[in-house]
Amino acid sequence: MLWVDQDKKQVAQSDSMFQTPEAAKMMSLLPLILLGIALPATQAIQYRKCELSQILREHGIDKDIPLPELICTMFHISGFDTQTEVNNNSNKEHGIFQISNNGWCAEKQEDVAKSVCGILCSKLLDDDITDDIVCAKKILQLPERLDYWKAHKTFCRENLDQWNC
Amino acid sequence: MKEPLLGSMAMPGKSLQKACRLLVVFCAVHLLVTLFYYLSGRDFDVLQLFSKHQQSQEGRGSVTVTEVARQALAASAATGLEKPAGDRAPQPEEATESTETGPPGKVRPLPSCPDPSPLLVGPLQVEFLRPVNLETIEKENPKLRKGGRFTPEDCTALQKVAIIIPFRNRDEHLRYWLYYLHPFLQRQQLDYGIYVINQDGEETFNRAKLLNVGFQEALKEYDYDCFVFSDVDLIPMDDRNTYRCFEQPRHLSVSMDKFGFSLPYNQYFGGVSALSKEQFLKINGFPNNYWGWGGEDDDIYNRLIYKGMSISRPNAIIGKCRMIRHSRDQKNEPNPQRFDRIAHTRQTMNSDGLNSLKYQLMEIQKYPLYTKITVDIGSPS
């Protein structure tokens, strides 16, 4: 409290940097206002088909595989919900790509280094899908490629126009 | 003593205070924007509650609609039945209710009800914020007979429809369903009955098998010619979406709020569908071996396609529905076998279906608004 008066003096002195105190405030507020608008938009995501397609394109996942087939597969395994968690016999599948804990991701921290994707499975359930995409790219390097996911053979080899964006 | 201390603290104090102010502004903006996204994500459910010109003072829009419908029915009864019955010539029909007692005092054959029904109102207000109770629904639907049965009084319904609802531990959803659907179905002038098929026990849920049971049990009561299969948490938003059967198997829940009011994929056949007795028998009914969530509706779609049928749908506006949001049910986990099973429909459909259906009837309860059939459908073999 004691230094408030001093602050006023200091503020008055440094104001010569900007034209007016109001302009100075606006300049410093602007990035924070933009951040304030951007941040809520990235929370709690259930993706729509075309926004997810755009993100996947940006990450270059469609270099070797057709994007509509991938999007179709992802819909049928997770419904584009980043929090999808499914028990498959003795294994558990996580996130938007339904990545399995039988070697791809690890349930416990001490096993992370052993997993192919080198990641904690719970990290695949958050809203940041960058790490999910990196891991999915590794899965797609298998010879079966998209057929790794059973949904692909069942749903995503024909009638693909509906998955275009 | 104070001066040098203050002097050294002045710079960090100034920026700290500035940072605090900025943080408060940031938090306020963040909160406002989050609130905005939340409200828009809910399709303005909450906002609609406050819009005065859409709601009556005392109750929901659908309550007012019921009264309008009742007045319309009374008016048409008073003026007699001289209006033409659509594009179909009125046909005298003998009493069709052979296995159960219909409305008393019906001697004169009635003309067919017009298609479309003159009682339809179009888009409806559907929300799930205020609780409903069964007594209120009973009071608002006095023309219903025991077991949730209704037959139009002034004309012969176009179809006799059994509505089959697979069920377990969803009483709150069922109350909303009955609240919205009874007035809806009566305005469509259908001869209908509501059958809630309750899975007994704690085994994994099997939706399709329950629907098979519903088909069989409903037919024991009345010669229904059409079967509507509806999830308990799906409410239609437009009464022009007639819950009856068509030339081809009908998909009724085409435009769900859950999927952004559009079809999630072209081959989707889940939610609410309608099959005539012939269409259902042609595909040997539904599969009995899909335990857990998912796949059984895709199997049914495959069955229809393999038997040369196609899917009929209303447009995306008329086909709008709301789903009552809820967390994933216990004992209805996604079925990991579903993709393999769907790939083999052609091989399994002739041996897995109505012709292999086995269950144990535990109880049939006739409530004013619905018939509840509790069955033991066994467990995965």
mmCIF file of N, CA, C and O in Angstrom, chain A residues 2-4 6-8 10-11 14 17-18 24-25 28-29 32-33 35-41 43 46 48 75-78 84-89 150-152 154-155 158-159 162-163, chain B residues 2-3 6-7 9-18 21-23 25-26 29-30 33-34 37 257-260 264-267 293 298 301 328 333-340 342-343:
data_model
loop_
_atom_site.group_PDB
_atom_site.id
_atom_site.type_symbol
_atom_site.label_atom_id
_atom_site.label_comp_id
_atom_site.label_asym_id
_atom_site.label_seq_id
_atom_site.Cartn_x
_atom_site.Cartn_y
_atom_site.Cartn_z
ATOM 1 N N LEU A 2 1.958 1.100 0.740
ATOM 2 C CA LEU A 2 2.839 2.247 0.839
ATOM 3 C C LEU A 2 3.414 2.603 -0.521
ATOM 4 O O LEU A 2 3.676 3.740 -0.824
ATOM 5 N N TRP A 3 3.611 1.586 -1.366
ATOM 6 C CA TRP A 3 4.255 1.888 -2.636
ATOM 7 C C TRP A 3 3.268 2.285 -3.731
ATOM 8 O O TRP A 3 3.638 2.515 -4.851
ATOM 9 N N VAL A 4 1.985 2.371 -3.372
ATOM 10 C CA VAL A 4 1.017 2.784 -4.390
ATOM 11 C C VAL A 4 1.301 4.201 -4.852
ATOM 12 O O VAL A 4 1.318 4.480 -6.048
ATOM 13 N N GLN A 6 3.988 5.802 -4.757
ATOM 14 C CA GLN A 6 5.201 5.807 -5.565
ATOM 15 C C GLN A 6 4.880 5.334 -6.973
ATOM 16 O O GLN A 6 5.363 5.860 -7.956
ATOM 17 N N ASP A 7 3.992 4.279 -7.077
ATOM 18 C CA ASP A 7 3.637 3.739 -8.396
ATOM 19 C C ASP A 7 3.020 4.819 -9.272
ATOM 20 O O ASP A 7 3.321 4.910 -10.450
ATOM 21 N N LYS A 8 2.134 5.622 -8.645
ATOM 22 C CA LYS A 8 1.465 6.656 -9.440
ATOM 23 C C LYS A 8 2.506 7.584 -10.037
ATOM 24 O O LYS A 8 2.398 7.965 -11.201
ATOM 25 N N GLN A 10 5.598 6.814 -10.686
ATOM 26 C CA GLN A 10 6.344 6.074 -11.711
ATOM 27 C C GLN A 10 5.530 5.981 -12.985
ATOM 28 O O GLN A 10 6.048 6.156 -14.066
ATOM 29 N N VAL A 11 4.208 5.701 -12.821
ATOM 30 C CA VAL A 11 3.342 5.558 -14.006
ATOM 31 C C VAL A 11 3.318 6.870 -14.766
ATOM 32 O O VAL A 11 3.414 6.901 -15.986
ATOM 33 N N SER A 14 6.477 7.218 -16.762
ATOM 34 C CA SER A 14 6.663 6.331 -17.931
ATOM 35 C C SER A 14 5.615 6.562 -19.002
ATOM 36 O O SER A 14 5.706 6.020 -20.083
ATOM 37 N N MET A 17 6.108 7.458 -22.756
ATOM 38 C CA MET A 17 6.391 6.462 -23.791
ATOM 39 C C MET A 17 5.241 6.395 -24.790
ATOM 40 O O MET A 17 5.433 6.251 -25.981
ATOM 41 N N PHE A 18 3.986 6.411 -24.283
ATOM 42 C CA PHE A 18 2.819 6.317 -25.150
ATOM 43 C C PHE A 18 2.142 7.678 -25.239
ATOM 44 O O PHE A 18 2.407 8.561 -24.467
ATOM 45 N N ALA A 24 -2.085 3.256 -23.818
ATOM 46 C CA ALA A 24 -1.100 2.325 -23.244
ATOM 47 C C ALA A 24 -1.821 1.101 -22.693
ATOM 48 O O ALA A 24 -1.394 -0.039 -22.890
ATOM 49 N N LYS A 25 -2.923 1.367 -22.018
ATOM 50 C CA LYS A 25 -3.694 0.259 -21.434
ATOM 51 C C LYS A 25 -4.214 -0.673 -22.519
ATOM 52 O O LYS A 25 -4.157 -1.887 -22.409
ATOM 53 N N SER A 28 -1.571 -2.966 -23.999
ATOM 54 C CA SER A 28 -1.158 -4.112 -23.179
ATOM 55 C C SER A 28 -2.307 -5.103 -23.005
ATOM 56 O O SER A 28 -2.074 -6.275 -22.756
ATOM 57 N N LEU A 29 -3.559 -4.580 -23.130
ATOM 58 C CA LEU A 29 -4.702 -5.474 -22.915
ATOM 59 C C LEU A 29 -4.998 -6.348 -24.127
ATOM 60 O O LEU A 29 -5.507 -7.447 -24.002
ATOM 61 N N LEU A 32 -4.036 -9.966 -24.342
ATOM 62 C CA LEU A 32 -4.739 -10.750 -23.325
ATOM 63 C C LEU A 32 -6.211 -10.943 -23.675
ATOM 64 O O LEU A 32 -6.790 -11.981 -23.411
ATOM 65 N N ILE A 33 -6.800 -9.908 -24.289
ATOM 66 C CA ILE A 33 -8.201 -10.052 -24.710
ATOM 67 C C ILE A 33 -8.312 -11.138 -25.761
ATOM 68 O O ILE A 33 -9.197 -11.992 -25.704
ATOM 69 N N LEU A 35 -6.300 -13.603 -26.184
ATOM 70 C CA LEU A 35 -6.053 -14.878 -25.522
ATOM 71 C C LEU A 35 -7.304 -15.339 -24.784
ATOM 72 O O LEU A 35 -7.649 -16.515 -24.780
ATOM 73 N N GLY A 36 -7.991 -14.377 -24.159
ATOM 74 C CA GLY A 36 -9.196 -14.700 -23.417
ATOM 75 C C GLY A 36 -10.298 -15.254 -24.300
ATOM 76 O O GLY A 36 -11.093 -16.078 -23.866
ATOM 77 N N ILE A 37 -10.314 -14.790 -25.554
ATOM 78 C CA ILE A 37 -11.321 -15.310 -26.477
ATOM 79 C C ILE A 37 -10.889 -16.653 -27.021
ATOM 80 O O ILE A 37 -11.690 -17.553 -27.210
ATOM 81 N N ALA A 38 -9.590 -16.804 -27.266
ATOM 82 C CA ALA A 38 -9.084 -18.036 -27.882
ATOM 83 C C ALA A 38 -9.135 -19.215 -26.927
ATOM 84 O O ALA A 38 -9.490 -20.312 -27.312
ATOM 85 N N LEU A 39 -8.797 -18.973 -25.665
ATOM 86 C CA LEU A 39 -8.673 -20.094 -24.733
ATOM 87 C C LEU A 39 -9.958 -20.902 -24.535
ATOM 88 O O LEU A 39 -9.932 -22.110 -24.599
ATOM 89 N N PRO A 40 -11.107 -20.245 -24.278
ATOM 90 C CA PRO A 40 -12.324 -21.065 -24.091
ATOM 91 C C PRO A 40 -12.637 -21.939 -25.293
ATOM 92 O O PRO A 40 -13.182 -23.007 -25.152
ATOM 93 N N ALA A 41 -12.267 -21.493 -26.477
ATOM 94 C CA ALA A 41 -12.593 -22.263 -27.669
ATOM 95 C C ALA A 41 -11.808 -23.564 -27.722
ATOM 96 O O ALA A 41 -12.132 -24.452 -28.469
ATOM 97 N N GLN A 43 -11.317 -25.629 -25.116
ATOM 98 C CA GLN A 43 -11.625 -26.520 -23.998
ATOM 99 C C GLN A 43 -12.763 -27.468 -24.328
ATOM 100 O O GLN A 43 -13.658 -27.131 -25.068
ATOM 101 N N GLN A 46 -15.539 -31.855 -28.622
ATOM 102 C CA GLN A 46 -16.139 -32.915 -29.432
ATOM 103 C C GLN A 46 -16.067 -32.371 -30.840
ATOM 104 O O GLN A 46 -16.853 -31.511 -31.225
ATOM 105 N N ARG A 48 -16.090 -31.536 -34.827
ATOM 106 C CA ARG A 48 -16.935 -31.758 -35.996
ATOM 107 C C ARG A 48 -16.044 -32.241 -37.127
ATOM 108 O O ARG A 48 -14.839 -31.975 -37.131
ATOM 109 N N PHE A 75 -14.476 -41.422 -36.830
ATOM 110 C CA PHE A 75 -15.854 -41.264 -36.355
ATOM 111 C C PHE A 75 -16.372 -42.555 -35.749
ATOM 112 O O PHE A 75 -16.968 -42.567 -34.674
ATOM 113 N N HIS A 76 -16.131 -43.659 -36.416
ATOM 114 C CA HIS A 76 -16.708 -44.922 -35.961
ATOM 115 C C HIS A 76 -16.024 -45.487 -34.722
ATOM 116 O O HIS A 76 -16.623 -46.288 -34.010
ATOM 117 N N ILE A 77 -14.780 -45.082 -34.449
ATOM 118 C CA ILE A 77 -14.131 -45.610 -33.253
ATOM 119 C C ILE A 77 -14.300 -44.695 -32.043
ATOM 120 O O ILE A 77 -14.321 -45.171 -30.914
ATOM 121 N N SER A 78 -14.403 -43.375 -32.259
ATOM 122 C CA SER A 78 -14.456 -42.485 -31.106
ATOM 123 C C SER A 78 -15.520 -41.409 -31.210
ATOM 124 O O SER A 78 -15.710 -40.648 -30.259
ATOM 125 N N THR A 84 -12.822 -40.314 -25.325
ATOM 126 C CA THR A 84 -13.313 -41.689 -25.464
ATOM 127 C C THR A 84 -12.330 -42.695 -24.876
ATOM 128 O O THR A 84 -11.153 -42.694 -25.196
ATOM 129 N N GLU A 85 -12.890 -43.556 -24.028
ATOM 130 C CA GLU A 85 -12.064 -44.576 -23.371
ATOM 131 C C GLU A 85 -12.842 -45.888 -23.443
ATOM 132 O O GLU A 85 -13.963 -45.973 -22.951
ATOM 133 N N VAL A 86 -12.286 -46.897 -24.081
ATOM 134 C CA VAL A 86 -13.041 -48.132 -24.308
ATOM 135 C C VAL A 86 -12.230 -49.346 -23.881
ATOM 136 O O VAL A 86 -11.047 -49.452 -24.187
ATOM 137 N N ASN A 87 -12.899 -50.277 -23.200
ATOM 138 C CA ASN A 87 -12.265 -51.549 -22.844
ATOM 139 C C ASN A 87 -12.429 -52.530 -23.980
ATOM 140 O O ASN A 87 -13.540 -52.788 -24.434
ATOM 141 N N ASN A 88 -11.335 -53.069 -24.452
ATOM 142 C CA ASN A 88 -11.363 -54.051 -25.519
ATOM 143 C C ASN A 88 -10.677 -55.305 -25.001
ATOM 144 O O ASN A 88 -9.455 -55.401 -25.021
ATOM 145 N N ASN A 89 -11.480 -56.267 -24.537
ATOM 146 C CA ASN A 89 -10.968 -57.452 -23.848
ATOM 147 C C ASN A 89 -10.070 -57.007 -22.693
ATOM 148 O O ASN A 89 -10.516 -56.281 -21.818
ATOM 149 N N LYS A 150 -10.366 -51.860 -36.961
ATOM 150 C CA LYS A 150 -11.341 -52.738 -37.613
ATOM 151 C C LYS A 150 -12.469 -51.952 -38.261
ATOM 152 O O LYS A 150 -13.060 -52.396 -39.232
ATOM 153 N N ALA A 151 -12.770 -50.809 -37.690
ATOM 154 C CA ALA A 151 -13.867 -50.007 -38.247
ATOM 155 C C ALA A 151 -13.598 -49.619 -39.696
ATOM 156 O O ALA A 151 -14.533 -49.432 -40.481
ATOM 157 N N HIS A 152 -12.333 -49.501 -40.063
ATOM 158 C CA HIS A 152 -12.003 -49.070 -41.423
ATOM 159 C C HIS A 152 -12.507 -50.048 -42.461
ATOM 160 O O HIS A 152 -13.170 -49.686 -43.435
ATOM 161 N N THR A 154 -14.828 -52.226 -42.127
ATOM 162 C CA THR A 154 -16.278 -52.376 -42.064
ATOM 163 C C THR A 154 -17.017 -51.197 -42.679
ATOM 164 O O THR A 154 -18.022 -51.360 -43.346
ATOM 165 N N PHE A 155 -16.516 -49.990 -42.453
ATOM 166 C CA PHE A 155 -17.291 -48.801 -42.810
ATOM 167 C C PHE A 155 -16.657 -47.890 -43.846
ATOM 168 O O PHE A 155 -17.352 -47.076 -44.440
ATOM 169 N N GLU A 158 -15.912 -47.688 -48.851
ATOM 170 C CA GLU A 158 -16.755 -47.171 -49.922
ATOM 171 C C GLU A 158 -17.692 -46.116 -49.332
ATOM 172 O O GLU A 158 -17.661 -45.873 -48.134
ATOM 173 N N ASN A 159 -18.532 -45.500 -50.171
ATOM 174 C CA ASN A 159 -19.416 -44.407 -49.724
ATOM 175 C C ASN A 159 -18.607 -43.324 -49.034
ATOM 176 O O ASN A 159 -18.995 -42.832 -47.979
ATOM 177 N N GLN A 162 -19.234 -38.801 -48.460
ATOM 178 C CA GLN A 162 -19.848 -38.134 -47.305
ATOM 179 C C GLN A 162 -18.799 -37.686 -46.291
ATOM 180 O O GLN A 162 -19.103 -36.885 -45.404
ATOM 181 N N TRP A 163 -17.572 -38.167 -46.395
ATOM 182 C CA TRP A 163 -16.529 -37.790 -45.446
ATOM 183 C C TRP A 163 -15.602 -36.714 -45.992
ATOM 184 O O TRP A 163 -14.644 -36.337 -45.328
ATOM 185 N N LYS B 2 12.737 4.574 5.145
ATOM 186 C CA LYS B 2 11.677 4.078 4.277
ATOM 187 C C LYS B 2 11.978 4.416 2.818
ATOM 188 O O LYS B 2 11.717 3.625 1.921
ATOM 189 N N GLU B 3 12.539 5.590 2.602
ATOM 190 C CA GLU B 3 12.714 6.084 1.230
ATOM 191 C C GLU B 3 13.529 5.126 0.358
ATOM 192 O O GLU B 3 13.064 4.721 -0.687
ATOM 193 N N LEU B 6 11.548 1.984 -0.355
ATOM 194 C CA LEU B 6 10.490 2.215 -1.347
ATOM 195 C C LEU B 6 11.095 2.379 -2.740
ATOM 196 O O LEU B 6 10.553 1.891 -3.726
ATOM 197 N N GLY B 7 12.210 3.066 -2.750
ATOM 198 C CA GLY B 7 12.851 3.329 -4.041
ATOM 199 C C GLY B 7 13.161 2.035 -4.784
ATOM 200 O O GLY B 7 12.892 1.905 -5.968
ATOM 201 N N MET B 9 11.759 -0.852 -4.228
ATOM 202 C CA MET B 9 10.557 -1.660 -4.471
ATOM 203 C C MET B 9 9.644 -1.021 -5.524
ATOM 204 O O MET B 9 8.755 -1.649 -6.034
ATOM 205 N N ALA B 10 9.883 0.252 -5.844
ATOM 206 C CA ALA B 10 8.931 0.983 -6.686
ATOM 207 C C ALA B 10 8.708 0.275 -8.029
ATOM 208 O O ALA B 10 7.590 0.056 -8.445
ATOM 209 N N MET B 11 9.773 -0.111 -8.731
ATOM 210 C CA MET B 11 9.634 -0.696 -10.079
ATOM 211 C C MET B 11 8.839 -2.010 -10.065
ATOM 212 O O MET B 11 7.845 -2.129 -10.748
ATOM 213 N N PRO B 12 9.229 -2.996 -9.224
ATOM 214 C CA PRO B 12 8.450 -4.241 -9.226
ATOM 215 C C PRO B 12 7.007 -4.012 -8.742
ATOM 216 O O PRO B 12 6.087 -4.646 -9.230
ATOM 217 N N GLY B 13 6.809 -3.124 -7.802
ATOM 218 C CA GLY B 13 5.470 -2.836 -7.296
ATOM 219 C C GLY B 13 4.553 -2.330 -8.390
ATOM 220 O O GLY B 13 3.408 -2.749 -8.518
ATOM 221 N N LYS B 14 5.077 -1.455 -9.247
ATOM 222 C CA LYS B 14 4.267 -0.865 -10.316
ATOM 223 C C LYS B 14 3.843 -1.931 -11.324
ATOM 224 O O LYS B 14 2.684 -2.050 -11.691
ATOM 225 N N SER B 15 4.802 -2.782 -11.726
ATOM 226 C CA SER B 15 4.471 -3.787 -12.744
ATOM 227 C C SER B 15 3.595 -4.883 -12.152
ATOM 228 O O SER B 15 2.749 -5.443 -12.838
ATOM 229 N N LEU B 16 3.804 -5.147 -10.858
ATOM 230 C CA LEU B 16 2.983 -6.169 -10.217
ATOM 231 C C LEU B 16 1.526 -5.723 -10.176
ATOM 232 O O LEU B 16 0.612 -6.500 -10.478
ATOM 233 N N GLN B 17 1.320 -4.462 -9.828
ATOM 234 C CA GLN B 17 -0.045 -3.948 -9.766
ATOM 235 C C GLN B 17 -0.680 -3.953 -11.160
ATOM 236 O O GLN B 17 -1.834 -4.317 -11.335
ATOM 237 N N LYS B 18 0.111 -3.567 -12.141
ATOM 238 C CA LYS B 18 -0.382 -3.560 -13.518
ATOM 239 C C LYS B 18 -0.756 -4.977 -13.941
ATOM 240 O O LYS B 18 -1.817 -5.207 -14.540
ATOM 241 N N ARG B 21 -4.016 -6.035 -12.400
ATOM 242 C CA ARG B 21 -5.167 -5.430 -13.090
ATOM 243 C C ARG B 21 -5.451 -6.167 -14.396
ATOM 244 O O ARG B 21 -6.593 -6.476 -14.728
ATOM 245 N N LEU B 22 -4.394 -6.448 -15.137
ATOM 246 C CA LEU B 22 -4.558 -7.144 -16.412
ATOM 247 C C LEU B 22 -5.138 -8.541 -16.195
ATOM 248 O O LEU B 22 -5.985 -9.001 -16.960
ATOM 249 N N LEU B 23 -4.700 -9.197 -15.152
ATOM 250 C CA LEU B 23 -5.182 -10.545 -14.862
ATOM 251 C C LEU B 23 -6.675 -10.542 -14.561
ATOM 252 O O LEU B 23 -7.423 -11.391 -15.026
ATOM 253 N N VAL B 25 -8.859 -8.325 -15.599
ATOM 254 C CA VAL B 25 -9.576 -8.064 -16.867
ATOM 255 C C VAL B 25 -9.615 -9.344 -17.715
ATOM 256 O O VAL B 25 -10.646 -9.721 -18.263
ATOM 257 N N PHE B 26 -8.481 -10.007 -17.781
ATOM 258 C CA PHE B 26 -8.396 -11.248 -18.562
ATOM 259 C C PHE B 26 -9.390 -12.280 -18.051
ATOM 260 O O PHE B 26 -10.106 -12.920 -18.827
ATOM 261 N N VAL B 29 -12.943 -11.383 -19.056
ATOM 262 C CA VAL B 29 -13.192 -11.644 -20.480
ATOM 263 C C VAL B 29 -13.338 -13.145 -20.712
ATOM 264 O O VAL B 29 -14.245 -13.606 -21.392
ATOM 265 N N HIS B 30 -12.427 -13.907 -20.118
ATOM 266 C CA HIS B 30 -12.437 -15.364 -20.259
ATOM 267 C C HIS B 30 -13.763 -15.943 -19.794
ATOM 268 O O HIS B 30 -14.376 -16.780 -20.453
ATOM 269 N N VAL B 33 -16.589 -15.097 -22.277
ATOM 270 C CA VAL B 33 -16.511 -15.856 -23.524
ATOM 271 C C VAL B 33 -16.881 -17.325 -23.273
ATOM 272 O O VAL B 33 -17.576 -17.949 -24.069
ATOM 273 N N THR B 34 -16.426 -17.871 -22.140
ATOM 274 C CA THR B 34 -16.780 -19.258 -21.815
ATOM 275 C C THR B 34 -18.280 -19.397 -21.670
ATOM 276 O O THR B 34 -18.880 -20.363 -22.141
ATOM 277 N N TYR B 37 -19.832 -19.476 -25.136
ATOM 278 C CA TYR B 37 -19.677 -20.760 -25.806
ATOM 279 C C TYR B 37 -20.586 -21.817 -25.187
ATOM 280 O O TYR B 37 -21.158 -22.642 -25.870
ATOM 281 N N ASP B 257 -29.750 -33.493 -32.329
ATOM 282 C CA ASP B 257 -28.939 -32.389 -31.818
ATOM 283 C C ASP B 257 -27.537 -32.880 -31.470
ATOM 284 O O ASP B 257 -26.550 -32.164 -31.648
ATOM 285 N N LYS B 258 -27.457 -34.114 -31.018
ATOM 286 C CA LYS B 258 -26.161 -34.692 -30.663
ATOM 287 C C LYS B 258 -25.192 -34.691 -31.838
ATOM 288 O O LYS B 258 -23.987 -34.546 -31.674
ATOM 289 N N PHE B 259 -25.721 -34.838 -33.057
ATOM 290 C CA PHE B 259 -24.861 -34.864 -34.247
ATOM 291 C C PHE B 259 -24.982 -33.565 -35.038
ATOM 292 O O PHE B 259 -24.858 -33.564 -36.261
ATOM 293 N N GLY B 260 -25.234 -32.473 -34.339
ATOM 294 C CA GLY B 260 -25.313 -31.185 -35.006
ATOM 295 C C GLY B 260 -26.476 -31.078 -35.975
ATOM 296 O O GLY B 260 -26.385 -30.411 -36.993
ATOM 297 N N PRO B 264 -25.192 -38.466 -38.957
ATOM 298 C CA PRO B 264 -23.758 -38.676 -38.704
ATOM 299 C C PRO B 264 -23.060 -39.401 -39.842
ATOM 300 O O PRO B 264 -21.911 -39.120 -40.123
ATOM 301 N N TYR B 265 -23.740 -40.364 -40.486
ATOM 302 C CA TYR B 265 -23.230 -41.010 -41.695
ATOM 303 C C TYR B 265 -24.409 -41.596 -42.454
ATOM 304 O O TYR B 265 -25.460 -41.861 -41.872
ATOM 305 N N ASN B 266 -24.247 -41.770 -43.766
ATOM 306 C CA ASN B 266 -25.378 -42.130 -44.622
ATOM 307 C C ASN B 266 -26.050 -43.426 -44.231
ATOM 308 O O ASN B 266 -27.252 -43.589 -44.414
ATOM 309 N N GLN B 267 -25.269 -44.377 -43.735
ATOM 310 C CA GLN B 267 -25.807 -45.701 -43.438
ATOM 311 C C GLN B 267 -26.351 -45.786 -42.004
ATOM 312 O O GLN B 267 -26.703 -46.863 -41.526
ATOM 313 N N TRP B 293 -22.908 -51.594 -26.211
ATOM 314 C CA TRP B 293 -23.290 -50.462 -27.061
ATOM 315 C C TRP B 293 -22.731 -50.583 -28.473
ATOM 316 O O TRP B 293 -21.571 -50.912 -28.674
ATOM 317 N N ASP B 298 -26.277 -50.980 -37.180
ATOM 318 C CA ASP B 298 -25.589 -51.174 -38.453
ATOM 319 C C ASP B 298 -25.877 -52.564 -39.015
ATOM 320 O O ASP B 298 -25.994 -52.742 -40.229
ATOM 321 N N TYR B 301 -29.240 -52.369 -40.591
ATOM 322 C CA TYR B 301 -29.097 -51.695 -41.882
ATOM 323 C C TYR B 301 -28.617 -52.687 -42.939
ATOM 324 O O TYR B 301 -29.176 -52.767 -44.037
ATOM 325 N N ARG B 328 -22.558 -42.144 -19.871
ATOM 326 C CA ARG B 328 -22.587 -43.514 -20.403
ATOM 327 C C ARG B 328 -23.125 -44.458 -19.335
ATOM 328 O O ARG B 328 -22.702 -44.411 -18.189
ATOM 329 N N GLU B 333 -21.293 -50.873 -22.131
ATOM 330 C CA GLU B 333 -20.024 -50.378 -22.675
ATOM 331 C C GLU B 333 -19.974 -50.622 -24.172
ATOM 332 O O GLU B 333 -20.637 -51.532 -24.677
ATOM 333 N N PRO B 334 -19.204 -49.805 -24.904
ATOM 334 C CA PRO B 334 -19.045 -50.076 -26.347
ATOM 335 C C PRO B 334 -18.600 -51.509 -26.581
ATOM 336 O O PRO B 334 -17.684 -52.009 -25.908
ATOM 337 N N ASN B 335 -19.246 -52.164 -27.501
ATOM 338 C CA ASN B 335 -19.005 -53.563 -27.785
ATOM 339 C C ASN B 335 -17.795 -53.693 -28.708
ATOM 340 O O ASN B 335 -17.861 -53.327 -29.877
ATOM 341 N N PRO B 336 -16.670 -54.226 -28.198
ATOM 342 C CA PRO B 336 -15.466 -54.270 -29.041
ATOM 343 C C PRO B 336 -15.597 -55.221 -30.225
ATOM 344 O O PRO B 336 -14.858 -55.113 -31.186
ATOM 345 N N GLN B 337 -16.591 -56.157 -30.153
ATOM 346 C CA GLN B 337 -16.750 -57.116 -31.243
ATOM 347 C C GLN B 337 -17.564 -56.561 -32.405
ATOM 348 O O GLN B 337 -17.727 -57.227 -33.424
ATOM 349 N N ARG B 338 -18.097 -55.339 -32.211
ATOM 350 C CA ARG B 338 -19.135 -54.917 -33.151
ATOM 351 C C ARG B 338 -18.648 -54.832 -34.589
ATOM 352 O O ARG B 338 -19.392 -55.187 -35.517
ATOM 353 N N PHE B 339 -17.424 -54.385 -34.812
ATOM 354 C CA PHE B 339 -16.958 -54.218 -36.191
ATOM 355 C C PHE B 339 -16.835 -55.554 -36.901
ATOM 356 O O PHE B 339 -17.199 -55.678 -38.077
ATOM 357 N N ASP B 340 -16.343 -56.578 -36.187
ATOM 358 C CA ASP B 340 -16.266 -57.911 -36.784
ATOM 359 C C ASP B 340 -17.651 -58.451 -37.081
ATOM 360 O O ASP B 340 -17.890 -59.036 -38.137
ATOM 361 N N ILE B 342 -20.510 -56.842 -37.587
ATOM 362 C CA ILE B 342 -21.194 -56.133 -38.678
ATOM 363 C C ILE B 342 -20.682 -56.637 -40.027
ATOM 364 O O ILE B 342 -21.430 -56.690 -41.003
ATOM 365 N N ALA B 343 -19.408 -57.015 -40.080
ATOM 366 C CA ALA B 343 -18.839 -57.476 -41.340
ATOM 367 C C ALA B 343 -19.414 -58.822 -41.768
ATOM 368 O O ALA B 343 -19.234 -59.233 -42.910
#
